[in-house]
mmCIF file with all atom_site columns, C-alpha atoms and ligand atoms in Angstrom:
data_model
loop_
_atom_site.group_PDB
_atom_site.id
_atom_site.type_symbol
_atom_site.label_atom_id
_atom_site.label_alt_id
_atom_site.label_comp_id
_atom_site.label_asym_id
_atom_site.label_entity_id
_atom_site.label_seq_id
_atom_site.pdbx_PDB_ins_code
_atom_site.Cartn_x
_atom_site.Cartn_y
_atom_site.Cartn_z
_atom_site.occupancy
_atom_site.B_iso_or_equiv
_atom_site.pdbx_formal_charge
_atom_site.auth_seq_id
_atom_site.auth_comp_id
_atom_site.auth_asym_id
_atom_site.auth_atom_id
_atom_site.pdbx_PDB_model_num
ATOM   1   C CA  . UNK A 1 1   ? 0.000  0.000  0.000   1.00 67.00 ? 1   UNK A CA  1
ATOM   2   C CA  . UNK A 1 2   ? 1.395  3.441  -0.924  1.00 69.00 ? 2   UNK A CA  1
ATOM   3   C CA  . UNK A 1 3   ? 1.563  5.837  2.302   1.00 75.00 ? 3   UNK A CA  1
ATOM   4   C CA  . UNK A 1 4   ? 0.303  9.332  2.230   1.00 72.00 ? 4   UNK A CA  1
ATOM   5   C CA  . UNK A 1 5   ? 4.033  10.754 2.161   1.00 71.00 ? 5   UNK A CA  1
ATOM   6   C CA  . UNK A 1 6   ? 4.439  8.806  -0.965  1.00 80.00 ? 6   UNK A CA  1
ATOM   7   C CA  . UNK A 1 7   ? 1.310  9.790  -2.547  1.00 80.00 ? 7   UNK A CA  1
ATOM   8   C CA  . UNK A 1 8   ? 2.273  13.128 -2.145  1.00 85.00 ? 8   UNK A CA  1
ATOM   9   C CA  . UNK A 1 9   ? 5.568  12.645 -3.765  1.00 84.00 ? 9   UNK A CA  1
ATOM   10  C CA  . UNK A 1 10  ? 4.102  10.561 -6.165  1.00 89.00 ? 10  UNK A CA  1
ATOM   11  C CA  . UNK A 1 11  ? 1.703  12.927 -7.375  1.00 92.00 ? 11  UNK A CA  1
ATOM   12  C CA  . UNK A 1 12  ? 3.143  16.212 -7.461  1.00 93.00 ? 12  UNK A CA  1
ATOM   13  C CA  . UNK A 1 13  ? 3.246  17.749 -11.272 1.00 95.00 ? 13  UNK A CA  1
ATOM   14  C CA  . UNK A 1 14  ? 5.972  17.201 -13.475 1.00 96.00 ? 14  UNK A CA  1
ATOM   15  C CA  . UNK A 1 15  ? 5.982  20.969 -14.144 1.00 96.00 ? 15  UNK A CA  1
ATOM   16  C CA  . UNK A 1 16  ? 9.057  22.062 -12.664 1.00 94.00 ? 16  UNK A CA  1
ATOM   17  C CA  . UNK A 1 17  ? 11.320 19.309 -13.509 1.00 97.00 ? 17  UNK A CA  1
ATOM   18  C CA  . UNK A 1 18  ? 10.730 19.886 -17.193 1.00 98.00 ? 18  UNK A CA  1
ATOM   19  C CA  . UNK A 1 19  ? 14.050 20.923 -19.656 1.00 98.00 ? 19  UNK A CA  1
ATOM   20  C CA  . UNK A 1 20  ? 11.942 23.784 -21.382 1.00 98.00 ? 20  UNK A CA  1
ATOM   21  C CA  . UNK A 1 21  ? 11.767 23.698 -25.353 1.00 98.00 ? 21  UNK A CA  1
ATOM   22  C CA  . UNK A 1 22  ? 14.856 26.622 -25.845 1.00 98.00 ? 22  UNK A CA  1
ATOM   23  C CA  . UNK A 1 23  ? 17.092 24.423 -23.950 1.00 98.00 ? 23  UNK A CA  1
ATOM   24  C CA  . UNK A 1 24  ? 16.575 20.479 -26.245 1.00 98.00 ? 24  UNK A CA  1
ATOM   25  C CA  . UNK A 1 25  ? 18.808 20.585 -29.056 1.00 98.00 ? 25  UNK A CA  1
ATOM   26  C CA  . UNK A 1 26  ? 16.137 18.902 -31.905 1.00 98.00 ? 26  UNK A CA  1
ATOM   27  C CA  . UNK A 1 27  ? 15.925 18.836 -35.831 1.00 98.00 ? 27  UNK A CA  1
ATOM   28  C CA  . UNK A 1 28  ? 13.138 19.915 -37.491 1.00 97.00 ? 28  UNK A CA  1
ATOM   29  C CA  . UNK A 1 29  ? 11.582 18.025 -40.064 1.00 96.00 ? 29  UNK A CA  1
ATOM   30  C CA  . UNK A 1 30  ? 12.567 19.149 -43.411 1.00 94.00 ? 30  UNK A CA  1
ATOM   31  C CA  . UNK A 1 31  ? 16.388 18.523 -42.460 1.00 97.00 ? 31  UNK A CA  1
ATOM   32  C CA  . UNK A 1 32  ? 17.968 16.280 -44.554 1.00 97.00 ? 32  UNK A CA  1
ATOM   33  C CA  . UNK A 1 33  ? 19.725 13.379 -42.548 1.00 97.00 ? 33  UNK A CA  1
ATOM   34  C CA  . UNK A 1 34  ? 23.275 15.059 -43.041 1.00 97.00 ? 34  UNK A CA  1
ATOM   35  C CA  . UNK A 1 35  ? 22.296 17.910 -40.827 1.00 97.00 ? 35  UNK A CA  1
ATOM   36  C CA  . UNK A 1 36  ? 20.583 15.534 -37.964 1.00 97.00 ? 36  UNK A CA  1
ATOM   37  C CA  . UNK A 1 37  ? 23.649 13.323 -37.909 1.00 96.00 ? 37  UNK A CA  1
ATOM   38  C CA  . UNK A 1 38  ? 25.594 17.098 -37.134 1.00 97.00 ? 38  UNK A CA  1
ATOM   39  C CA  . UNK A 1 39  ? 23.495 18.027 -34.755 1.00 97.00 ? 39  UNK A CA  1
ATOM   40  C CA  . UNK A 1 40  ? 23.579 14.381 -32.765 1.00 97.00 ? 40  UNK A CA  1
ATOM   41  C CA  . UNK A 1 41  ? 26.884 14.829 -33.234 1.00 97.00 ? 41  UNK A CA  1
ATOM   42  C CA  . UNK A 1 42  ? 27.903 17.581 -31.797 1.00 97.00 ? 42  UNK A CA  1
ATOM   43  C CA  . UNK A 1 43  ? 25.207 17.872 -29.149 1.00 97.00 ? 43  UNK A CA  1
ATOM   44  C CA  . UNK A 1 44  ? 26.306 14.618 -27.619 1.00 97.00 ? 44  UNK A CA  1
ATOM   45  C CA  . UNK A 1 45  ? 22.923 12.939 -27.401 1.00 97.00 ? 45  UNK A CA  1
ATOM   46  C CA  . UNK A 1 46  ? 21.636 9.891  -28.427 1.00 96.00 ? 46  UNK A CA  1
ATOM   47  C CA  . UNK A 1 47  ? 18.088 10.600 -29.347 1.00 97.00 ? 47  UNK A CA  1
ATOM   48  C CA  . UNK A 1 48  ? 16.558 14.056 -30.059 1.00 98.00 ? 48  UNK A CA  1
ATOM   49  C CA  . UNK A 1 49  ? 13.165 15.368 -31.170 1.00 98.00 ? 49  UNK A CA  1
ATOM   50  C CA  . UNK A 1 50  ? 11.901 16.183 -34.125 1.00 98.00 ? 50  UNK A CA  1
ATOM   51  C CA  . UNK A 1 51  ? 9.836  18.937 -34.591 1.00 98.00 ? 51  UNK A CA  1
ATOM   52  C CA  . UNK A 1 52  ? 7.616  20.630 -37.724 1.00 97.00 ? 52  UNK A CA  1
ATOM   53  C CA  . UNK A 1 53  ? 7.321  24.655 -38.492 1.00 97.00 ? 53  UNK A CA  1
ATOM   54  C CA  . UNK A 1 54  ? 4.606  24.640 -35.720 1.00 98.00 ? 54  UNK A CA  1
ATOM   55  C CA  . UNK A 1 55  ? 7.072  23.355 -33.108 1.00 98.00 ? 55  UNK A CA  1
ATOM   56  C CA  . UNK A 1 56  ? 4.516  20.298 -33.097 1.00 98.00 ? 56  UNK A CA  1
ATOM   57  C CA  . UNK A 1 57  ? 6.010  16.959 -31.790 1.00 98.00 ? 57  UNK A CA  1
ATOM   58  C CA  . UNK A 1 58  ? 6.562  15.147 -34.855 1.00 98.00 ? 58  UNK A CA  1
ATOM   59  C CA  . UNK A 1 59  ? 9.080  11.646 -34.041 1.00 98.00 ? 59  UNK A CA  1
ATOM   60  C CA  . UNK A 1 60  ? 11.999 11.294 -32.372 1.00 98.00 ? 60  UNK A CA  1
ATOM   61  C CA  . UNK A 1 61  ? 15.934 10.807 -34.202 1.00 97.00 ? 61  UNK A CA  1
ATOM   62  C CA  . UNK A 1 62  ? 19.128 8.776  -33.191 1.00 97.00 ? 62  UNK A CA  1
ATOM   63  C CA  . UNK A 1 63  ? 21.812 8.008  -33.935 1.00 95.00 ? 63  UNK A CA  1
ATOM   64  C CA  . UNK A 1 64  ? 21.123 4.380  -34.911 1.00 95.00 ? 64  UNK A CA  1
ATOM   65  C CA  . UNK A 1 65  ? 17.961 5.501  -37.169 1.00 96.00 ? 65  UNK A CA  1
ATOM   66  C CA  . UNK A 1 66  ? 20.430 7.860  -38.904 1.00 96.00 ? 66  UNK A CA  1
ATOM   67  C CA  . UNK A 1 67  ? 22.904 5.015  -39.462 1.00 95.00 ? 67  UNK A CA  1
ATOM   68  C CA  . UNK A 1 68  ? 20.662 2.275  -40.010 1.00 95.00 ? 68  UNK A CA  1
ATOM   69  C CA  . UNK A 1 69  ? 18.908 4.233  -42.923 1.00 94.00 ? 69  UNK A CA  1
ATOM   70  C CA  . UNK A 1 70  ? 22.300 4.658  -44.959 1.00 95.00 ? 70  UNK A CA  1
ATOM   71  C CA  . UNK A 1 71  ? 23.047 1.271  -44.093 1.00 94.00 ? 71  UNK A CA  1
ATOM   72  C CA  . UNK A 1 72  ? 24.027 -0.826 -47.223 1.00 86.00 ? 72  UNK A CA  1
ATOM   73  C CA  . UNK A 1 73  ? 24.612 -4.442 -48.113 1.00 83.00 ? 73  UNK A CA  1
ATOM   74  C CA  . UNK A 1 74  ? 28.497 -4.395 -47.899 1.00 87.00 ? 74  UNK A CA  1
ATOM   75  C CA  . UNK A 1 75  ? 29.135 -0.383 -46.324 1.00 91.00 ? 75  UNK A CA  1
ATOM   76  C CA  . UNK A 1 76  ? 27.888 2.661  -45.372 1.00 91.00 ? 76  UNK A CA  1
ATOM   77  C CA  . UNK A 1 77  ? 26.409 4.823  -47.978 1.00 93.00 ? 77  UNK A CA  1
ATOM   78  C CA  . UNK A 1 78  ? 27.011 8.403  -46.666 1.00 93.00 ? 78  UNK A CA  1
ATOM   79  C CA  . UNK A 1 79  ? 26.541 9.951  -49.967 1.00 95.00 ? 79  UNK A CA  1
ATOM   80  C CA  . UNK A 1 80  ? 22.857 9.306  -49.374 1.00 95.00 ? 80  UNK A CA  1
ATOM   81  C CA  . UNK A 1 81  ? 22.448 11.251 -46.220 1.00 96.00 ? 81  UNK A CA  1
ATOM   82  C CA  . UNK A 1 82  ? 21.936 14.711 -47.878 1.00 97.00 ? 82  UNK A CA  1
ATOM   83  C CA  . UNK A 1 83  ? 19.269 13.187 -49.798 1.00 96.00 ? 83  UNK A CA  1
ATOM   84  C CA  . UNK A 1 84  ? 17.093 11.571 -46.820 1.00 97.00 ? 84  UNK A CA  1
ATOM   85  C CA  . UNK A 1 85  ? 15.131 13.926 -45.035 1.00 97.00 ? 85  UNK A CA  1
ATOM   86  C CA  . UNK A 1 86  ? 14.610 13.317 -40.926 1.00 97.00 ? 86  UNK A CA  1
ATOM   87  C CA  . UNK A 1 87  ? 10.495 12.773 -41.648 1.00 95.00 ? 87  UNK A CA  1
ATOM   88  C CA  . UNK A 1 88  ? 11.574 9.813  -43.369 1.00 96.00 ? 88  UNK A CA  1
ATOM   89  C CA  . UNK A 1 89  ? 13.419 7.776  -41.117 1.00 97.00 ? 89  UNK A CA  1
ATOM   90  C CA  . UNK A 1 90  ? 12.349 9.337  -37.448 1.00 97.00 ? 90  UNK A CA  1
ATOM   91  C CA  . UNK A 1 91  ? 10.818 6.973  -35.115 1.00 97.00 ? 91  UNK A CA  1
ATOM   92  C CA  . UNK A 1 92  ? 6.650  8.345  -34.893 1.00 97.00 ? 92  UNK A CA  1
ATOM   93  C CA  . UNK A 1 93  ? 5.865  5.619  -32.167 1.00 95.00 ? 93  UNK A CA  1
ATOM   94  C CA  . UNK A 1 94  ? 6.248  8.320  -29.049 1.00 95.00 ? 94  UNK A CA  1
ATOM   95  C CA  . UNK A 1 95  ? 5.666  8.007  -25.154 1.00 95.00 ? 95  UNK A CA  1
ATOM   96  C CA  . UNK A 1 96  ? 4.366  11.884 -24.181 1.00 98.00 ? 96  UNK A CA  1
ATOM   97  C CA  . UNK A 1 97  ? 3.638  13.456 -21.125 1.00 98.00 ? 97  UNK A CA  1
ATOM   98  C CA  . UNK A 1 98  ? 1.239  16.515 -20.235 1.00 98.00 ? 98  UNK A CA  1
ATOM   99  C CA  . UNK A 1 99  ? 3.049  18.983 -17.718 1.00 96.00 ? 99  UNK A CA  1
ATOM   100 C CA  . UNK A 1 100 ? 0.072  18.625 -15.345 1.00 96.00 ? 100 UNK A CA  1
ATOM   101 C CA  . UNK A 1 101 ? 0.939  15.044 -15.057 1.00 97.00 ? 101 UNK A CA  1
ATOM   102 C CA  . UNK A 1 102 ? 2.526  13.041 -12.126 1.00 96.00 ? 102 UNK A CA  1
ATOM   103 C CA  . UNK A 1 103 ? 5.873  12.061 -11.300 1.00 95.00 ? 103 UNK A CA  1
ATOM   104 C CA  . UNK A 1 104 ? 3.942  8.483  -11.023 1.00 95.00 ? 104 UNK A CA  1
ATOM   105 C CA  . UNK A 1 105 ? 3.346  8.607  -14.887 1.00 97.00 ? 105 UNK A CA  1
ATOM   106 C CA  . UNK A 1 106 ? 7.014  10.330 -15.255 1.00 97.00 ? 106 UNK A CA  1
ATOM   107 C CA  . UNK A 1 107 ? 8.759  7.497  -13.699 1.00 95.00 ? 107 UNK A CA  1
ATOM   108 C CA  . UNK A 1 108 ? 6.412  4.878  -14.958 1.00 96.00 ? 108 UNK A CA  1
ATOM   109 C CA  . UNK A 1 109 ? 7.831  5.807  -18.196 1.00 97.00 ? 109 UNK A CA  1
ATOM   110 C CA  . UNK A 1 110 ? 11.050 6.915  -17.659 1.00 97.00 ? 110 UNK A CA  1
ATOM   111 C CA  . UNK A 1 111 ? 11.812 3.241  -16.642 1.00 97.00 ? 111 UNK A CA  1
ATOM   112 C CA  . UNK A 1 112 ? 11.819 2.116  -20.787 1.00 96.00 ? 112 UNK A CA  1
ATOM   113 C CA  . UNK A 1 113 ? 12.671 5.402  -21.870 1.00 97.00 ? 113 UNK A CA  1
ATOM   114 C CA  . UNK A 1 114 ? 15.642 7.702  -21.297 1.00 97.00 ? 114 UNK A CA  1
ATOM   115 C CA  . UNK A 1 115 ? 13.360 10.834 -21.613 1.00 98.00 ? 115 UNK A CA  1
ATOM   116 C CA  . UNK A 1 116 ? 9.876  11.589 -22.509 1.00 98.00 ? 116 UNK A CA  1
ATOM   117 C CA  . UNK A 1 117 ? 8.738  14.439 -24.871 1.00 98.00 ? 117 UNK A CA  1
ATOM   118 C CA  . UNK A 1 118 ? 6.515  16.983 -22.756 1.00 98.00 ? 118 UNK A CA  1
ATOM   119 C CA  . UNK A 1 119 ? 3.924  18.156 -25.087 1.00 98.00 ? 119 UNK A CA  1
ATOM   120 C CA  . UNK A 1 120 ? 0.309  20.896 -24.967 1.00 97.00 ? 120 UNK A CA  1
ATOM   121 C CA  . UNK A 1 121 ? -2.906 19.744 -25.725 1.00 96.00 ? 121 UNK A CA  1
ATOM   122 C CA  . UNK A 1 122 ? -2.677 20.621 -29.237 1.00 96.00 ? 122 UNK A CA  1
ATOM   123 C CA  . UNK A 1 123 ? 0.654  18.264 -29.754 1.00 96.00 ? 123 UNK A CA  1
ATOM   124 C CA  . UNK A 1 124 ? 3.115  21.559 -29.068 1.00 98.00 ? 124 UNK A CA  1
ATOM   125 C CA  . UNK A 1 125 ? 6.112  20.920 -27.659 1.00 98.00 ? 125 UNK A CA  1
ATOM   126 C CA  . UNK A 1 126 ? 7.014  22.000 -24.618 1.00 98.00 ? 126 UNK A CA  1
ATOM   127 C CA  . UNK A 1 127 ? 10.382 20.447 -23.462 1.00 98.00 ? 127 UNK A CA  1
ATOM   128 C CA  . UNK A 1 128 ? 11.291 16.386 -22.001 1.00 98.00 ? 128 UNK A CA  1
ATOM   129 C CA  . UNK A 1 129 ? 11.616 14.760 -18.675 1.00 98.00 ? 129 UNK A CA  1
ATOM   130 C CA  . UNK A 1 130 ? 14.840 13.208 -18.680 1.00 98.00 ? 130 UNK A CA  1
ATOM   131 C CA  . UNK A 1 131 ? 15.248 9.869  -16.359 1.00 98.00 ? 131 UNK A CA  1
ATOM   132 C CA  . UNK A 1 132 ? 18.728 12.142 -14.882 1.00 98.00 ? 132 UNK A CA  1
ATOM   133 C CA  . UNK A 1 133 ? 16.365 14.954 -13.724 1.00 97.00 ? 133 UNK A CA  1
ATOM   134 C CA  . UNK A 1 134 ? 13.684 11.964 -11.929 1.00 95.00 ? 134 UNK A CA  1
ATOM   135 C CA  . UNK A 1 135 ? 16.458 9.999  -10.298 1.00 96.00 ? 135 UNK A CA  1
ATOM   136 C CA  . UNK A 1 136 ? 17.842 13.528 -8.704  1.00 95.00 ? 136 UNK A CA  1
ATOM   137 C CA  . UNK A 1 137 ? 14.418 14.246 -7.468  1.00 92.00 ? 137 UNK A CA  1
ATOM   138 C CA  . UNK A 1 138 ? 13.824 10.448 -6.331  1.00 90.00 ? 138 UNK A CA  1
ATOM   139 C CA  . UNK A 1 139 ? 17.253 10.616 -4.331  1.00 92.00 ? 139 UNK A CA  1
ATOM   140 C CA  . UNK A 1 140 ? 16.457 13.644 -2.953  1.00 90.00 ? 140 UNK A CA  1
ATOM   141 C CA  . UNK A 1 141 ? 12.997 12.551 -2.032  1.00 88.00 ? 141 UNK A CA  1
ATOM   142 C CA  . UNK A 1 142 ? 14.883 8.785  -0.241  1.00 88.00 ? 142 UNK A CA  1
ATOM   143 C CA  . UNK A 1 143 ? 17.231 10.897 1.217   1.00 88.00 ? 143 UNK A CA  1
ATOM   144 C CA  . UNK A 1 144 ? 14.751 13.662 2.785   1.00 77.00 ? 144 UNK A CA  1
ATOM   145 C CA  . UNK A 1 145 ? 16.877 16.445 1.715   1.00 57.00 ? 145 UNK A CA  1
ATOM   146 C CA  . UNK A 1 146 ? 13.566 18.312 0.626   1.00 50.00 ? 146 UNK A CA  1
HETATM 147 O O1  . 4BW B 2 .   ? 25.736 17.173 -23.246 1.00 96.68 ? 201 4BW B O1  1
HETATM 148 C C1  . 4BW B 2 .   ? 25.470 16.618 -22.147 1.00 96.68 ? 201 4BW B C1  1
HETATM 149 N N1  . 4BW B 2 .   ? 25.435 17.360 -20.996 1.00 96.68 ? 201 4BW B N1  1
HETATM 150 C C2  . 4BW B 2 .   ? 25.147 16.770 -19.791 1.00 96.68 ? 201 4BW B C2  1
HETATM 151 N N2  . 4BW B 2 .   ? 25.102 17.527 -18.700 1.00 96.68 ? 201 4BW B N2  1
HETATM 152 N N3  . 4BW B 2 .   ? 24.885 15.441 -19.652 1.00 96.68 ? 201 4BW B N3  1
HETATM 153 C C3  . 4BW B 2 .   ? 24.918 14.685 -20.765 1.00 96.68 ? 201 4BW B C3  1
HETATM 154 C C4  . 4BW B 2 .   ? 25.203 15.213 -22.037 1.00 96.68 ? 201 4BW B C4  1
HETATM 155 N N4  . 4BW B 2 .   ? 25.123 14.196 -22.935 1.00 96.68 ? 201 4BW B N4  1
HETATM 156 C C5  . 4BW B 2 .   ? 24.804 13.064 -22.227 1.00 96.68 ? 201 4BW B C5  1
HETATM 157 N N5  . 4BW B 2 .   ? 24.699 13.359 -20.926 1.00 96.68 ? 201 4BW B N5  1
HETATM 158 C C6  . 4BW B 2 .   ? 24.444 12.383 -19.867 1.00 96.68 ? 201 4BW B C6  1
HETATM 159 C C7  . 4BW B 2 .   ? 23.123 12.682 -19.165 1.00 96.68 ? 201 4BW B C7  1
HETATM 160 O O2  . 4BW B 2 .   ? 23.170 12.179 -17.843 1.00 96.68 ? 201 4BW B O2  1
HETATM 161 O O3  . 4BW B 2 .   ? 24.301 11.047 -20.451 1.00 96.68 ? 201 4BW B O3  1
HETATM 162 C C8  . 4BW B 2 .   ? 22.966 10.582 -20.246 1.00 96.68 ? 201 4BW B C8  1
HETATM 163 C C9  . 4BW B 2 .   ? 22.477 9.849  -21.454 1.00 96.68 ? 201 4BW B C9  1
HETATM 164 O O4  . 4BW B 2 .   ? 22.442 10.738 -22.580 1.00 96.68 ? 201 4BW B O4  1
HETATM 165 P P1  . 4BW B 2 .   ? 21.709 10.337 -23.911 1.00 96.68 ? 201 4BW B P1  1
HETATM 166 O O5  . 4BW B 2 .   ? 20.156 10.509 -23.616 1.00 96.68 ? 201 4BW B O5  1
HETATM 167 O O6  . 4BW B 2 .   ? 21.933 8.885  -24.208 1.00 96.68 ? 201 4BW B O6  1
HETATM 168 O O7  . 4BW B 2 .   ? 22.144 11.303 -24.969 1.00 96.68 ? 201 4BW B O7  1
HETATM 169 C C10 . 4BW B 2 .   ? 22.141 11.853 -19.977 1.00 96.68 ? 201 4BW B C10 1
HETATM 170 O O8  . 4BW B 2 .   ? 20.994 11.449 -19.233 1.00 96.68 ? 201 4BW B O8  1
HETATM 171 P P2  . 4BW B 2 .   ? 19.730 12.415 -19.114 1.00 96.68 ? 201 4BW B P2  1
HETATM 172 O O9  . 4BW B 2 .   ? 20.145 13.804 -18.751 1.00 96.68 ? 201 4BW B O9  1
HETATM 173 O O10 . 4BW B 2 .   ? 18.757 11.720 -18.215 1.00 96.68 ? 201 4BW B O10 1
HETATM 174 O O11 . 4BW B 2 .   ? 19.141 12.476 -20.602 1.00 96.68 ? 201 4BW B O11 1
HETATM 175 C C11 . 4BW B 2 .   ? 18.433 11.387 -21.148 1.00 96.68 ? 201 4BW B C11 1
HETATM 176 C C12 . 4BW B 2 .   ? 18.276 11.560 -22.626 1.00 96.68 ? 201 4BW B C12 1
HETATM 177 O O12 . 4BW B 2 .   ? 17.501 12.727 -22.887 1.00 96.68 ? 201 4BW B O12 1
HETATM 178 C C13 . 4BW B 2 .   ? 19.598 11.778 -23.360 1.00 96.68 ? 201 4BW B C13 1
HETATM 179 C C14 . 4BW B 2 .   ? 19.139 12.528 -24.608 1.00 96.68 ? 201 4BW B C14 1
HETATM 180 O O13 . 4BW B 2 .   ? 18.628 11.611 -25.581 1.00 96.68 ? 201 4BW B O13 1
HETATM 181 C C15 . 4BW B 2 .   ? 17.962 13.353 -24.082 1.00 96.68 ? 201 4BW B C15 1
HETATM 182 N N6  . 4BW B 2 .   ? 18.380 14.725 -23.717 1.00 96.68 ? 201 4BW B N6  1
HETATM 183 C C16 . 4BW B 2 .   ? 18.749 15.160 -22.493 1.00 96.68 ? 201 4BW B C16 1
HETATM 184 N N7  . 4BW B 2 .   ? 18.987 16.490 -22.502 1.00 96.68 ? 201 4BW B N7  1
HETATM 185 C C17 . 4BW B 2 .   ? 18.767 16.903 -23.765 1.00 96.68 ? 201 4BW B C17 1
HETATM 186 C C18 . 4BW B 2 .   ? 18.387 15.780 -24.554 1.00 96.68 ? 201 4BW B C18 1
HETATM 187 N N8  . 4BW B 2 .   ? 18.108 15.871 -25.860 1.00 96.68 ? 201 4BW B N8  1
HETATM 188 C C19 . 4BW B 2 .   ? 18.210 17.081 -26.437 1.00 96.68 ? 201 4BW B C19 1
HETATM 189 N N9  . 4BW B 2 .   ? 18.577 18.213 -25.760 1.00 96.68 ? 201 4BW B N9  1
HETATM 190 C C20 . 4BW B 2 .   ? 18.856 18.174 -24.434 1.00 96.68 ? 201 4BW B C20 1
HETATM 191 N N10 . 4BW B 2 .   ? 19.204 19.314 -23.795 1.00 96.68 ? 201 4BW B N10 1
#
């Protein structure tokens, strides 16, 4: 049985542990895949989103979708990458999250997933939950620092 402590933990918003739009590095999605495998690149990150003129959640990209796309029978064709664009090859199965949601639903999810996509009602996006962010708030919360 979950005690009320818990609950309370469990059920405070997600809102203030979201990394806001401005900061997610993202591709948008009439890149070609040249300019997504840059941006992974030099960002650092595995998996970004992807994101139309609206700033509507679109799919997500990583690395391996970027590689596997090129991918030939016996090598690598990079000479194709300026001519795929990231709508299509991005992943469009996505795990989202409302910023009035729970840190219950955040860390449901955020077990499978490294981060979730936080998006508006209409499919806007607003920033992701990132599993780093949850576990600093979980340890925090274990550890009664708060
Ligand atoms: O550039 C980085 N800066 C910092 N501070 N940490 C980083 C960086 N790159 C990776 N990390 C660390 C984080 O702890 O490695 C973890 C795994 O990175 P990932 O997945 O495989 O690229 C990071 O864990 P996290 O902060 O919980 O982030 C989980 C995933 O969320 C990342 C990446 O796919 C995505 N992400 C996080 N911040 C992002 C972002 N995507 C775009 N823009 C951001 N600002």
């Amino acid at each position: 049985m979950i005690s009320i402590k818990n609950k309370e933990f469990l059920f405070t918003p997600i809102t203030d542990y979201i990394i806001s739009a401005e900061k997610v590095a993202h591709v948008q999605v009439g890149n070609n895949a040249e300019h997504a495998l840059l941006v992974l690149t030099k960002t650092g990150y595995s998996s970004i989103p992807v994101l139309d003129a609206q700033d509507k959640l679109k799919g997500l990209l990583s690395m391996r979708t970027v590689t596997d796309s090129i991918l030939g029978l016996a090598h690598i064709e990079y000479e194709r990458l300026p001519d795929l664009k990231v709508d299509e090859i991005m992943r469009t199965e996505l795990h989202t999250i409302k910023s009035t949601d729970t840190l219950q639903k955040g860390l449901d999810l955020l077990i499978d997933h490294p981060f979730v996509c936080v998006i508006k009602e209409d499919g806007t996006f607003s920033g992701i939950l990132t599993r780093r962010v949850m576990l600093k708030k979980f340890k925090k919360y274990i550890y009664n620092i708060e």
